[in-house]
Coordinates of C-alpha atoms in Angstrom, one line a residue:
X424 CA 58.5 91.6 119.9
X425 CA 54.7 91.5 119.2
X426 CA 53.1 93.6 116.6
X427 CA 51.7 96.1 119.1
X428 CA 55.2 96.9 120.6
X429 CA 56.9 99.8 119.0
X430 CA 60.6 100.0 118.6
X431 CA 62.0 102.5 121.1
X432 CA 65.3 104.1 121.4
X433 CA 67.1 105.4 124.5
X434 CA 68.0 109.0 124.1
X435 CA 70.4 110.5 126.7
X436 CA 70.2 114.3 126.8
X437 CA 73.1 116.2 128.2
X438 CA 73.5 119.8 129.1
X439 CA 76.8 121.7 129.4
X440 CA 76.1 122.4 133.1
X441 CA 76.4 118.6 133.8
X442 CA 72.7 117.8 133.9
X443 CA 71.7 114.6 132.2
X444 CA 68.3 113.0 131.4
X445 CA 67.5 109.8 129.6
X446 CA 64.2 109.4 127.7
X447 CA 62.8 106.7 125.5
X448 CA 61.5 107.6 122.1
X449 CA 59.2 105.5 119.9
X450 CA 59.5 105.5 116.2
X451 CA 56.6 107.9 116.0
X452 CA 58.2 110.5 118.3
X453 CA 60.7 113.2 117.6
X454 CA 63.4 113.8 120.2
X455 CA 61.5 116.9 121.4
X456 CA 58.2 115.0 121.7
X457 CA 60.0 112.2 123.7
X458 CA 61.5 114.8 126.1
X459 CA 58.1 116.5 126.5
X460 CA 56.4 113.1 127.3
X461 CA 58.8 112.8 130.2
X462 CA 58.4 116.4 131.3
X463 CA 62.0 117.2 130.3
X464 CA 62.1 120.8 129.1
X465 CA 64.0 121.6 125.9
X466 CA 64.1 124.9 124.1
X467 CA 62.0 125.0 121.0
X468 CA 60.2 127.5 118.8
X469 CA 58.6 126.6 115.5
X470 CA 58.4 122.8 115.5
X471 CA 59.1 122.7 111.8
X472 CA 62.9 122.9 111.6
X473 CA 63.0 126.5 110.5
X474 CA 64.1 128.5 113.6
X475 CA 67.0 126.4 115.2
X476 CA 65.9 127.1 118.7
X477 CA 65.9 123.4 119.5
X478 CA 69.4 122.7 118.1
X479 CA 71.2 119.8 119.6
X480 CA 74.5 118.1 118.8
X481 CA 74.7 114.3 118.4
X482 CA 77.6 113.0 120.5
X483 CA 76.9 109.3 119.9
X484 CA 74.4 107.4 117.8
X485 CA 72.4 108.1 114.7
X486 CA 69.5 110.5 114.2
X487 CA 67.6 111.4 111.0
X488 CA 65.4 114.4 110.2
X489 CA 61.8 114.0 109.0
X490 CA 62.4 116.6 106.4
X491 CA 65.1 119.0 105.4
X492 CA 66.3 121.0 108.4
X493 CA 66.0 124.4 106.9
X494 CA 67.7 126.1 109.8
X495 CA 70.9 124.1 109.5
X496 CA 73.5 124.5 106.8
X497 CA 75.4 121.4 105.4
X498 CA 78.4 122.3 107.5
X499 CA 76.3 122.2 110.6
X500 CA 74.9 118.7 109.7
X501 CA 78.5 117.5 109.0
X502 CA 79.4 118.6 112.6
X503 CA 76.6 116.6 114.1
X504 CA 74.0 119.3 114.7
X505 CA 70.3 118.3 114.7
X506 CA 67.0 120.0 115.2
X507 CA 65.3 118.1 118.0
X508 CA 61.8 119.2 116.8
X509 CA 62.0 117.2 113.5
X510 CA 64.7 114.6 114.4
X511 CA 64.1 110.9 115.3
X512 CA 66.7 108.7 116.8
X513 CA 67.5 105.6 114.7
X514 CA 69.8 104.1 117.4
X515 CA 70.2 104.7 121.1
X516 CA 72.0 108.0 121.2
X517 CA 73.5 110.8 123.3
X518 CA 72.6 114.3 122.3
X519 CA 74.0 117.6 123.8
X520 CA 71.1 120.0 124.2
X521 CA 70.3 123.4 125.6
X522 CA 70.6 127.0 124.4
X523 CA 74.4 126.9 124.6
X524 CA 74.6 124.4 121.8
X525 CA 72.9 126.8 119.3
X526 CA 75.1 129.6 120.5
X527 CA 78.2 127.5 119.9
X528 CA 77.0 126.6 116.4
X529 CA 77.0 130.1 115.1
X530 CA 80.3 132.0 115.3
X531 CA 80.2 135.7 116.0
X532 CA 82.6 137.6 113.9
X533 CA 82.4 140.6 116.2
X534 CA 83.6 138.9 119.3

C-alpha cells in the first residue's frame, strides 16, 4: 500500500426487514459518514453520541467509539450496541441498523 492509500474497512449494514447494504469506510470516517458517502440513509440526531438515534448493533467484527458514547450504558456496550455517529470500524464488520435496533435496546416496563 502506498502512503496515499487509506486503510478501508468493509461495513455491511443490515436492517430487520432484510435490506442489506455494504459500504467502505476509511480510517477517517465514522460508520454514519461512510453510509452517507454512499447515499445510504441511517437514522441520526446529534452526531455527538448523546441521543442514541443512530444506535446499531455489531453482529460481526470490531468497532471503537471516538469518545465515550454517552447515550449507551455499559450493559448496552457489552451487548454489542454502538453509536454509528461516533463509531469507526477497526475490522470488516456487519452491523444491524435502523430504528428497530434502538427500540429493542430499551426495554419497556409498561408493555
